[in-house]
Every structure is written in C-alpha cells, then in structure tokens.
Short mmCIF file of C-alpha atoms and ligand atoms in Angstrom, two decimals:
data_model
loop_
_atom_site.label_atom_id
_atom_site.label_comp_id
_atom_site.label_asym_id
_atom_site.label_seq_id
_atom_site.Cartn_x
_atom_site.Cartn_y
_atom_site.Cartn_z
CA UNK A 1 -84.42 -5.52 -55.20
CA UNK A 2 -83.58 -3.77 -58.38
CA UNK A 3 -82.63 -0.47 -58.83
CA UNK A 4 -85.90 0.57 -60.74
CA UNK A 5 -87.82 -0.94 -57.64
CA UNK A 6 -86.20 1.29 -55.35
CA UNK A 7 -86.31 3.90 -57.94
CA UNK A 8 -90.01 3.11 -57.74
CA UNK A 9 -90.30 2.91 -53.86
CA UNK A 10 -89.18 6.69 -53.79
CA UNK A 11 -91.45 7.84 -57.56
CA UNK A 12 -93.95 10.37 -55.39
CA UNK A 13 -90.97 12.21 -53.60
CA UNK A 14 -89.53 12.62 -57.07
CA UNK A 15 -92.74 13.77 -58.83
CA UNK A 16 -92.92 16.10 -55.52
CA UNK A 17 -89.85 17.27 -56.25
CA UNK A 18 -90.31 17.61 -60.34
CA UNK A 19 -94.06 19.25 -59.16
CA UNK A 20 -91.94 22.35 -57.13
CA UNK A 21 -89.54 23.07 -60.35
CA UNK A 22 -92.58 22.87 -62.36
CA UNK A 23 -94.64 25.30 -60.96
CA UNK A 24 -91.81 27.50 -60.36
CA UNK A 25 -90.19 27.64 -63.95
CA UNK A 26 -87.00 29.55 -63.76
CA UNK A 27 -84.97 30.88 -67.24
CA UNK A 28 -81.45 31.03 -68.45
CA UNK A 29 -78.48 31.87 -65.90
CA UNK A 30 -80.72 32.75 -62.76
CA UNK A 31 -82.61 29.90 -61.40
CA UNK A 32 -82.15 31.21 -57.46
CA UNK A 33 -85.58 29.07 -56.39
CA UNK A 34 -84.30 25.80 -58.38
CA UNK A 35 -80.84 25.69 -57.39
CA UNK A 36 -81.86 26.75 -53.73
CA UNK A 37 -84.29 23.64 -53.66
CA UNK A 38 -81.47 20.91 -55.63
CA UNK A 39 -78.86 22.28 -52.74
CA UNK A 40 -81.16 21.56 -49.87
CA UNK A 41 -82.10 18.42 -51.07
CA UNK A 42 -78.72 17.66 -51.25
CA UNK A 43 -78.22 18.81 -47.88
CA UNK A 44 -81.16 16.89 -46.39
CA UNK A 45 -79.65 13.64 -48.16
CA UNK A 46 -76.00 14.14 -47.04
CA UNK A 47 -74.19 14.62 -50.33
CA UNK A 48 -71.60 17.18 -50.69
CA UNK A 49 -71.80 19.77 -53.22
CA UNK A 50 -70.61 23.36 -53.90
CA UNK A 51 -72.40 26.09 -55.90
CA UNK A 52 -70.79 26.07 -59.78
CA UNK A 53 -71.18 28.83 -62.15
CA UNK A 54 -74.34 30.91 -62.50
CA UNK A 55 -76.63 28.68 -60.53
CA UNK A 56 -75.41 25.02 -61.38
CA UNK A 57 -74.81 22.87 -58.40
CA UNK A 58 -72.75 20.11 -58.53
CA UNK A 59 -72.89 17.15 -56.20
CA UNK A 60 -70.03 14.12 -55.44
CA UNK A 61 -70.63 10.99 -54.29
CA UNK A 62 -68.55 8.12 -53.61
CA UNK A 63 -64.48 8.31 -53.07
CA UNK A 64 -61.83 9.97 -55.23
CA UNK A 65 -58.53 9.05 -56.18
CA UNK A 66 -60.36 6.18 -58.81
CA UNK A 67 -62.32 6.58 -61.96
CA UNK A 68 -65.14 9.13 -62.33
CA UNK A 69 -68.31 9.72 -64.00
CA UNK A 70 -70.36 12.79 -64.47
CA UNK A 71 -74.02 12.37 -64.66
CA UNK A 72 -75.80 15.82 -65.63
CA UNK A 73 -79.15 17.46 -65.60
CA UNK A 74 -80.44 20.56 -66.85
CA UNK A 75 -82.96 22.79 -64.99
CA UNK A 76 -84.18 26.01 -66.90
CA UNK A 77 -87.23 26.61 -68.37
CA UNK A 78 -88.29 28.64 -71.21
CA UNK A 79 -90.26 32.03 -72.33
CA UNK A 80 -93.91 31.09 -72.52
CA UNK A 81 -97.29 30.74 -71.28
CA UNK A 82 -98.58 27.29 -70.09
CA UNK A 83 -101.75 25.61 -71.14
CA UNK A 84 -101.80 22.51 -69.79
CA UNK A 85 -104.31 23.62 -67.41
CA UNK A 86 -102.53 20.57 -65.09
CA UNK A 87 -102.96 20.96 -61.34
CA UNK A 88 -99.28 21.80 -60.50
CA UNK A 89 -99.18 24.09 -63.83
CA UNK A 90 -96.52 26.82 -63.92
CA UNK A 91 -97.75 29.69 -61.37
CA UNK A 92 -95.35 31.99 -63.75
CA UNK A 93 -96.93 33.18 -67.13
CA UNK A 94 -94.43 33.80 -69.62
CA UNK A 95 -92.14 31.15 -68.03
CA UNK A 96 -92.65 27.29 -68.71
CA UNK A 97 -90.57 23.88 -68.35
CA UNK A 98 -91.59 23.02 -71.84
CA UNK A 99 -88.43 21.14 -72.46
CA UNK A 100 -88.79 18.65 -69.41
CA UNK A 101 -85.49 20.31 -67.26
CA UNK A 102 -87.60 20.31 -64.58
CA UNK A 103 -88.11 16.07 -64.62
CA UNK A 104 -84.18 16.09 -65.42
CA UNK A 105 -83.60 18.03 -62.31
CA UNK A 106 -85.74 15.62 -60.05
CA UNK A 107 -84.54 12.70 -61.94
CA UNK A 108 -81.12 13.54 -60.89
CA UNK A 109 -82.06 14.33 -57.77
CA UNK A 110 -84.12 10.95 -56.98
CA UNK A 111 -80.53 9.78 -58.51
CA UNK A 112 -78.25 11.13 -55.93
CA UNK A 113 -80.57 9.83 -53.46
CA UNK A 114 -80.16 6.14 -55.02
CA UNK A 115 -76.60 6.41 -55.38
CA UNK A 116 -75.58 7.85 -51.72
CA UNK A 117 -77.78 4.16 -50.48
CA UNK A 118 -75.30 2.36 -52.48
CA UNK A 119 -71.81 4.55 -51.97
CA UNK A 120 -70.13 1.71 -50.26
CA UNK A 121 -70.10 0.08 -53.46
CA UNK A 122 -68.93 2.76 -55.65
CA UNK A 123 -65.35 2.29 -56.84
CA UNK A 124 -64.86 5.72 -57.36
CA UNK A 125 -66.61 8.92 -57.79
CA UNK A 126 -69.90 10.34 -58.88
CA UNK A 127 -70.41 13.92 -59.82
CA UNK A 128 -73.80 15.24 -60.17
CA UNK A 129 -74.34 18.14 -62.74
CA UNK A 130 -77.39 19.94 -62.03
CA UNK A 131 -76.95 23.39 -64.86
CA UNK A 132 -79.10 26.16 -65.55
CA UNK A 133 -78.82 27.64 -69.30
CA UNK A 134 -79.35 25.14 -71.80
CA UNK A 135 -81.75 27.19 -73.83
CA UNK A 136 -79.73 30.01 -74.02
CA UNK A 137 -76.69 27.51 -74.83
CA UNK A 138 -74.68 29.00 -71.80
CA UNK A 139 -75.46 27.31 -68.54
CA UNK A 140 -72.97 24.11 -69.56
CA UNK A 141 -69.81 26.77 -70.59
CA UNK A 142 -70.27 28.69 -67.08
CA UNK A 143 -70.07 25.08 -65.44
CA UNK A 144 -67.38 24.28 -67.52
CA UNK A 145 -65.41 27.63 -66.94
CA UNK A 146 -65.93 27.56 -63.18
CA UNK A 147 -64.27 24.07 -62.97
CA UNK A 148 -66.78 21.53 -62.77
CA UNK A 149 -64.58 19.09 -65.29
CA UNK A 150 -61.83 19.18 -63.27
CA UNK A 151 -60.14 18.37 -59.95
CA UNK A 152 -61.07 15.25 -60.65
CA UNK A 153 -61.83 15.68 -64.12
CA UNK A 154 -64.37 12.99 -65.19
CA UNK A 155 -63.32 10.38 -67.46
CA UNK A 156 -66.93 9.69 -68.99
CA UNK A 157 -70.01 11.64 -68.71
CA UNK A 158 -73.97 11.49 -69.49
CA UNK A 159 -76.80 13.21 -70.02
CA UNK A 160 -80.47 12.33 -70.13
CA UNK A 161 -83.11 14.15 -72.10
CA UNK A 162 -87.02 13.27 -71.73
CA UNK A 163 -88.66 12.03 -74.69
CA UNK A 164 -92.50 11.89 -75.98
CA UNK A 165 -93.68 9.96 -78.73
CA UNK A 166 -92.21 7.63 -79.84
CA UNK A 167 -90.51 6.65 -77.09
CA UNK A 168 -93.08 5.06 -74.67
CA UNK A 169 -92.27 5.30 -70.91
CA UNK A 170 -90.07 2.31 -69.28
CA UNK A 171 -88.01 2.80 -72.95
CA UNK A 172 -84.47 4.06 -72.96
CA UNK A 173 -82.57 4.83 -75.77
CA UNK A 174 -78.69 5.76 -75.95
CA UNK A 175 -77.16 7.49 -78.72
CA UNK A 176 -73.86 6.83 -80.82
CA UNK A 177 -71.88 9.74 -82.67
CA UNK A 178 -72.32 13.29 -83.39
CA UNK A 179 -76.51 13.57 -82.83
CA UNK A 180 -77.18 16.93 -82.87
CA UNK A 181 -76.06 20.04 -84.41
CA UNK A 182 -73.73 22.60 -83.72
CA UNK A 183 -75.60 26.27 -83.62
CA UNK A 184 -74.53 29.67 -84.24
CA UNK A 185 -77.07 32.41 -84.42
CA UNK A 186 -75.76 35.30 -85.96
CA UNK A 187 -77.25 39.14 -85.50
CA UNK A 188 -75.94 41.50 -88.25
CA UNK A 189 -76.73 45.35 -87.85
CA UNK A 190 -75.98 47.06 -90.94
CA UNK A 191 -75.28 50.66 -91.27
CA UNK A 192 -76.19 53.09 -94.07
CA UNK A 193 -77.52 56.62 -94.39
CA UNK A 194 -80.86 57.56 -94.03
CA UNK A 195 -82.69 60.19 -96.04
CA UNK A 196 -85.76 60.72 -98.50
CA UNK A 197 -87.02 57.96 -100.26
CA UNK A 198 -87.07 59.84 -103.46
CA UNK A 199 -83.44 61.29 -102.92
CA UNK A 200 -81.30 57.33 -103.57
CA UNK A 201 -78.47 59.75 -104.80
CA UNK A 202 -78.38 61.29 -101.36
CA UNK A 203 -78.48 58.13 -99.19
CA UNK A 204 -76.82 54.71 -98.60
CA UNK A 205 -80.26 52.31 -98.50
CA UNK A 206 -79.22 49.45 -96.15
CA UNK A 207 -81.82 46.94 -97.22
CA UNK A 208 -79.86 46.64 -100.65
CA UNK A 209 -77.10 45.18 -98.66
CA UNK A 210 -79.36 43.25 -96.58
CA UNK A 211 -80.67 41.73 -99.60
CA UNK A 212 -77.48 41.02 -101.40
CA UNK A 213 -76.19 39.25 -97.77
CA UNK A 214 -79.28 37.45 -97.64
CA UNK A 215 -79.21 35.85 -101.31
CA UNK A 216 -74.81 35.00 -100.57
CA UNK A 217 -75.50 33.12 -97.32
CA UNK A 218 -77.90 30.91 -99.18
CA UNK A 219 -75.16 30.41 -101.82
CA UNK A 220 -72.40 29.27 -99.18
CA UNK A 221 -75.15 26.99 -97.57
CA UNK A 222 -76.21 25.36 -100.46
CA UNK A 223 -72.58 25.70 -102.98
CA UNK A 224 -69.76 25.70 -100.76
CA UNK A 225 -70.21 22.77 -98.45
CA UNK A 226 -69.77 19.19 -99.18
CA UNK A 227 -73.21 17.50 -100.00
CA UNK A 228 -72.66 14.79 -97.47
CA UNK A 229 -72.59 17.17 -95.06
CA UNK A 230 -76.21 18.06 -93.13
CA UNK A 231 -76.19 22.28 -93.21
CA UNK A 232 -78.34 24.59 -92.58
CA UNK A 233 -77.73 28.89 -92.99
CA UNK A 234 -81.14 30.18 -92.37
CA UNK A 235 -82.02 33.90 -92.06
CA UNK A 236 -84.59 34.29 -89.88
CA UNK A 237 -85.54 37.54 -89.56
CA UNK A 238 -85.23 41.07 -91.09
CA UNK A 239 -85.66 44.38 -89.47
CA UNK A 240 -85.46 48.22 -91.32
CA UNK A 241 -87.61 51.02 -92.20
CA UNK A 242 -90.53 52.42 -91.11
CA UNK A 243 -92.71 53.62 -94.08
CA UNK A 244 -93.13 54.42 -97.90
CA UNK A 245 -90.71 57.17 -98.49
CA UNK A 246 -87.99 57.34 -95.87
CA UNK A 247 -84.73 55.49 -96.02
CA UNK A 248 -83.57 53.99 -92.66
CA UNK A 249 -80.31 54.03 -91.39
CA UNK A 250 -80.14 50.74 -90.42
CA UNK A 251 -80.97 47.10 -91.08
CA UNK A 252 -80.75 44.01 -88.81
CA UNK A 253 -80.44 41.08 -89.97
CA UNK A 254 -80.40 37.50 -87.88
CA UNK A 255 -80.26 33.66 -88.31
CA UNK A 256 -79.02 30.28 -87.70
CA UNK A 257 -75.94 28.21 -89.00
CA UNK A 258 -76.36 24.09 -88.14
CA UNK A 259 -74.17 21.50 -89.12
CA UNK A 260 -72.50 18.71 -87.54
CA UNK A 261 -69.18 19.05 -88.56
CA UNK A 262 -66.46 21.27 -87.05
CA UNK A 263 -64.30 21.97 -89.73
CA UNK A 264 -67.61 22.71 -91.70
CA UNK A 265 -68.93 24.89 -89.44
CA UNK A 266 -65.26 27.20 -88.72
CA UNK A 267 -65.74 27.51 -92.63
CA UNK A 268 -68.94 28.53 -92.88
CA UNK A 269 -68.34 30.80 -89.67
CA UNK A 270 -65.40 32.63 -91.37
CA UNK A 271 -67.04 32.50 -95.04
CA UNK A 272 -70.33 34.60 -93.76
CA UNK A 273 -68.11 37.08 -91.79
CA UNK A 274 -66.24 37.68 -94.95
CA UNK A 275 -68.95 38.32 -97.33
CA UNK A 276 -70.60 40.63 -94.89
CA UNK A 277 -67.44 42.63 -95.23
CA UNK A 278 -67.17 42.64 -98.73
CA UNK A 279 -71.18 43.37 -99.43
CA UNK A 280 -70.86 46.36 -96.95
CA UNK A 281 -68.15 47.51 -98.61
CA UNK A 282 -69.38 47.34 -102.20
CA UNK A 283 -72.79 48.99 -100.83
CA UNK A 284 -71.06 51.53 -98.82
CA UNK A 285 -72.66 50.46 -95.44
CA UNK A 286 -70.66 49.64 -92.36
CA UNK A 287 -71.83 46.69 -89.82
CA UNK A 288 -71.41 44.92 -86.76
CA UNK A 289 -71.73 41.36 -86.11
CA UNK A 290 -72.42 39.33 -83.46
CA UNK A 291 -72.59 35.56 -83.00
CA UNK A 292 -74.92 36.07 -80.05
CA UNK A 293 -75.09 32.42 -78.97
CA UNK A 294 -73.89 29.15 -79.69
CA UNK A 295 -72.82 25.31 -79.26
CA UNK A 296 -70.78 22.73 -80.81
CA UNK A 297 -72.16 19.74 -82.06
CA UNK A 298 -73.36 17.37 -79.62
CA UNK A 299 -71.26 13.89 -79.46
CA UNK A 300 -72.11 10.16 -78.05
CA UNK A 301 -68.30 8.81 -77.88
CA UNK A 302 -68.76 5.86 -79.94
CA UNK A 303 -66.34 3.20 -77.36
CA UNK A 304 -68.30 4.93 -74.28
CA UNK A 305 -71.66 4.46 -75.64
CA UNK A 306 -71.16 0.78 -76.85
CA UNK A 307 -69.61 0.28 -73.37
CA UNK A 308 -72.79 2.04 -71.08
CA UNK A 309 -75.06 0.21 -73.77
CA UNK A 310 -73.51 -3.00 -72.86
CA UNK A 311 -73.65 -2.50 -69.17
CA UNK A 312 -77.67 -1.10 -69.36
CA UNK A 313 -78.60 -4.45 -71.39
CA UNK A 314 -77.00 -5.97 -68.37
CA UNK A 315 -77.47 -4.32 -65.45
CA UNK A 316 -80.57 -2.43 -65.87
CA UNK A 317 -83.67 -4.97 -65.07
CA UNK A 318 -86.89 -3.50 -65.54
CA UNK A 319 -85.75 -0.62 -68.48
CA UNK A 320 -86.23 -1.57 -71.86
CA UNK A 321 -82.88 -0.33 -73.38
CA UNK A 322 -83.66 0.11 -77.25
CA UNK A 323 -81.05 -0.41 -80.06
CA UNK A 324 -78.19 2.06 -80.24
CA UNK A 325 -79.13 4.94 -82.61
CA UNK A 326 -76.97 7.15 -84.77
CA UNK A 327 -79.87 9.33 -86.33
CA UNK A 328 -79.15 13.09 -86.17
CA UNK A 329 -81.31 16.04 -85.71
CA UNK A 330 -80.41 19.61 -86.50
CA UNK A 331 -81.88 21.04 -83.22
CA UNK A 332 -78.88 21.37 -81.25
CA UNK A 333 -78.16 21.13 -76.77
CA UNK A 334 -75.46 22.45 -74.87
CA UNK A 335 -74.11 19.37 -73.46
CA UNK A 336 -72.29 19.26 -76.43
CA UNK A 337 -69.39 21.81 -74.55
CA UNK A 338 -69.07 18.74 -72.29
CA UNK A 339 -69.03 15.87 -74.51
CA UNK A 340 -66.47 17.83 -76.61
CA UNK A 341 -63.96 17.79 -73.87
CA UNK A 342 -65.21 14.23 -71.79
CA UNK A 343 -66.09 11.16 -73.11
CA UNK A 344 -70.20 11.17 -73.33
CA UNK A 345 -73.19 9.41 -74.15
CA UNK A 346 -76.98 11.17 -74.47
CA UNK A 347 -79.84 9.18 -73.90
CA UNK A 348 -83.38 9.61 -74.42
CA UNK A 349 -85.72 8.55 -71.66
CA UNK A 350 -89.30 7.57 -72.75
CA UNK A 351 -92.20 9.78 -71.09
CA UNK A 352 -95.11 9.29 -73.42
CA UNK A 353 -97.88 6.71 -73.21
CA UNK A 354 -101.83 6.29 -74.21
CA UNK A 355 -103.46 8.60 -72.12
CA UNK A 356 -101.50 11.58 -72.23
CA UNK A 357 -102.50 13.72 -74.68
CA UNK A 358 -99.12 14.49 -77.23
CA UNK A 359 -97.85 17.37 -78.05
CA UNK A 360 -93.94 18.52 -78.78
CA UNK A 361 -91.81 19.77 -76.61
CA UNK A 362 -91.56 23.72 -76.59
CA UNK A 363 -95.15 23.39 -76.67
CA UNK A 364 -97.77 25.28 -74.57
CA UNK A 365 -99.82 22.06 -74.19
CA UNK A 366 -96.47 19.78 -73.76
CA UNK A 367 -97.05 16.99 -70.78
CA UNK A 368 -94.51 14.11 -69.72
CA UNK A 369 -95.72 10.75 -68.03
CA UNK A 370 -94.53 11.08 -64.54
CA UNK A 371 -94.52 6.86 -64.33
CA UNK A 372 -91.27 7.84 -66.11
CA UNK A 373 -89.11 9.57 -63.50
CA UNK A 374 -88.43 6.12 -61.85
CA UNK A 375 -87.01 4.80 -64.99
CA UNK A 376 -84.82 7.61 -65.67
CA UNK A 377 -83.49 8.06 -61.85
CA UNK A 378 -83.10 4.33 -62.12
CA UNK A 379 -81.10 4.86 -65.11
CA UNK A 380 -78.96 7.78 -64.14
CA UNK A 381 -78.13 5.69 -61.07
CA UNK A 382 -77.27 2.67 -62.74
CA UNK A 383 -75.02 4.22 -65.45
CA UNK A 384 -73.04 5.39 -62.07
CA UNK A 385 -72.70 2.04 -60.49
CA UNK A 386 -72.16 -0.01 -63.28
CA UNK A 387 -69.55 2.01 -64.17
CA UNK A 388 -67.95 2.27 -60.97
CA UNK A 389 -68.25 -1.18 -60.00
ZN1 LIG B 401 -85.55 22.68 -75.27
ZN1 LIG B 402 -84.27 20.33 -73.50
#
C-alpha cells in the first residue's frame, strides 16, 4: 500500500484533528489549547516529545546517532473575524486560521502517526516541529533559541505551506533558492515640541521631519540598491496631531523593508537608521526606533531541494510533484530562521479545487480542500523516509 493510501485510510482523524485547531484559533506565542491537543496526540500515538519554546512541541521519531531530518509545522492563527459560515467555523471572533496553520498542524500530526508505523525502517531520526508564531515572525526564533536545532542538530529540514489556486489538491510543488523575502518593520516615534499652530517660531513641528524621512526612505529604496535586486521600503502608516491649530509633540511613523538579499537588506537596515538621525537632527526633533519584528529571507537549499525533488518523483505514488520553482514573492515566513542555519526546502501543498469557493489566504472567506490533508501528511511522511532510508 502506498503511503498516500494509508495517508488516506486515516484522512477523517486528520480533518478531526485540523476541525479542533480550527474552531479553536489560537495567536502568536500562546497557543495553550493547540499545543495541549499536538502533545496528547503525541502521547496517545507513543512518540516522544518535550515542550520547546513558547508553545512549540517538538516530537522524535526513529533512532539517533545517524542522519536527521526536521519536518515542521506551524500552528497560530491570526487577528480576525471568520465568515466562512462553515460548520466547524472558528468559535473565537477576532481570531481565525486564515493562513491554513491549523491543516499544517494536523498534517504533521497525521505525519507522526505515519512515520511511528514505519520507525523500524527509519535509518535515523525524525524531528517533528510543531511552532506557534509565524505571523508575528517569532515562534521559529523561540524554537530555535530553546534548542530545537540541536542535540542532534538536523542536517536537512522542511516545511509545508497550504496552497489555493493554482495549485489544485493532490499537486505538490517544492521550491529552489531564496523564495521569499526578508522583513523588517520599522516603528519610528519622533519627538518635537508642541505648541500653537500659529506660534512655528515657538515649536519644533514633528511632521516636517516625518515628511522629510518619508520622501529619503523612498530615495534609498528606489537609488541606492542595485536594480537587480527585488526591494521594497514602504511606509505604511503615519500618526500626529489632533486638529487645525495645535502642534503635536510627536509623530509615529511605521513600515516595511523586503528584499531578498542579506547584504542588501544590512544596508538598507543601517542606511534608514542613519538618515533618521541626521533628519532629526537637522529638524531639531529627537526619536526612537524600533525594528519591532522581523525575518530573514526564506531559502530552498538548492542541492537539498534537487535531492527531496528527486526522491518525491520517485517515491511519492499518488502526489503529483510539479516542476521545481524558483519564483519569489515579497511576502515573507519565519521558517526562514531555520533554513538560514539547516539545509531546507519549502513546499507548497495544493488545497484548492472546483467546488470550493476561492478566496486568498488572510481572508475572512478563505477555505482549504480537506481531500488535501492526505496528500500533504503523505508528503511530510515520505520526505522523512525517503530520506532516512
Ligand atoms: Zn499567513
Ligand atoms: Zn502561513
């Protein structure tokens, strides 16, 4: 039997268990429901695990001492109101697994559940990554600082992401290169000196500054950085004043810098910092500035994913494995911490077909084909043993 028939044999206890995360949509760093339910699953299928930064789990498989391959899943949802009006709908407003974490977290699970049937015939070990945080870009760096890429440090690792249109479900499609975009989203609070709006001579008007930072971030994103490179410096939003006539004292000012190159993007980080300083200090304002949140680019080792392409032509009956592709998009995901350190490949698993009405993800009205949680626990799995054979 393949491993997509078994995959299959087991599809309603993963929906089951992608139907629980779903209606019970947890966000950023604290996801105690979701990372209760992934460690008693665990438990129930005899796989070891231990707790790993703010709510990840991570599970082993297999034997140590030989290679190793991480296979990870994120699990947190994001800040908004469902309107799918589905049966198993989110029974949290304001929180929603618009993003599909919740299939990734059942997909792994149904996984682990695969891959402890077939341990004898792992040479080596599996380690499950099940991590909370990947909107906020922080749930992989927790993981990462609490240990969960070493002792035994994996030599490959890869992630799945669910897909809609195009990508039709039974499809999978790996990636090869640097695919999506480091992020940096800066927050810049600017300091002047408030007074009466028809007193200048007695005030420091921050939004002069603003406006002056504003126009020079533009310039370094569109004149300092080599045309062949993909950048974006966006400012994104703009906060000061109240009214006609008063001055504030303050001015916020935040946005986004995207690019796929790190030398680029250390540039860029370093330029923007500097001509805050210099703006304040020809406008007389003082600042502070944050780089709230952030993520390197996100790379598909180029050896790996030729290799795990190779082997899922092979190996996986059933899957349609789609031609390698090296497009980029400027969105960015957090996996990109790990596959800066470990050898990695991202794939896309199709999730879309006729009757499901489409809509992106993020998206109030966003639904996912549920046929396709077979395919991608399948394909999790297989990655694992082919690898480890
Ligand atoms: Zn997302
Ligand atoms: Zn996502």
């Amino acid at each position: 039997m393949s491993l997509l028939q078994e995959a299959q044999d087991m599809e309603q206890e993963i929906i089951g268990w992608r139907r629980y995360f779903h209606e019970n949509p947890e966000l950023g760093l604290e996801l105690p429901k979701t990372a209760a339910k992934v460690q008693e699953e665990l438990k129930k299928m005899g796989v070891r695990f231990r707790p790993c930064g703010q709510s990840g789990v991570l599970g082993y498989i297999g034997k140590e001492g030989g290679k190793s391959i991480l296979l990870r899943g994120d699990m947190d949802a994001l800040p908004l109101t469902e309107d799918t009006g589905l049966p198993y709908a989110s029974q949290c407003p304001g929180k929603m697994h618009a993003c599909g974490h919740d299939t990734h977290a059942a997909m792994l699970l149904g996984a682990a559940k695969l891959l402890k049937a077939h341990e004898e015939e792992l040479q080596g070990l599996v380690i499950l990554m099940f991590q909370p945080g990947e909107e906020t870009l922080s749930g992989a760096r927790s993981m990462i600082e609490d240990g969960c890429l070493e002792n035994p440090k994996p030599d490959h690792a890869v992630a799945i992401h669910i897909a809609g249109e195009p990508y039709q479900t039974g499809q999978v499609k790996l990636s090869r290169g640097t695919i999506a975009a480091s992020s940096d989203n800066y927050r810049i609070i600017l300091h002047g000196k408030g007074g009466h709006g028809a007193s200048p001579q007695n005030s420091i008007n921050p939004i002069f500054a603003a406006a002056k930072i504003v126009e020079a971030f533009t310039d370094i994103g569109r004149y300092e950085v080599d045309p062949q490179q993909p950048t974006v410096v966006n400012t994104c939003s703009i906060h000061a004043g109240t009214t006609y006539n008063i001055i504030p004292n303050d001015c916020e000012i935040r946005g986004t810098v995207r690019t796929f190159n790190e030398e680029v993007r250390a540039n860029l980080l370093s330029r923007i910092q500097e001509t805050v300083e210099k703006i304040c200090s020809l406008y007389r304002c003082t600042f502070e500035f944050y780089n709230d949140f952030s993520t390197p680019s996100n790379y598909s080792e180029e050896t790996f994913s030729d290799e795990l392409y190779a082997m899922l032509k092979r190996d996986l009956e059933g899957v349609e494995v789609l031609p390698l592709d090296s497009s980029r998009m400027m969105g960015s995901e957090d996996f990109a911490y790990v596959s800066q350190k470990i050898s990695s490949c991202s794939l896309s698993l199709g999730a879309s077909n006729p009757d499901i009405p489409h809509f992106p993800a993020h998206h109030p009205k966003v639904q996912f084909d549920e046929k396709a949680f077979a395919y991608g626990a399948a394909t999790y799995a297989q990655a694992a043993l082919s690898y480890l054979k």
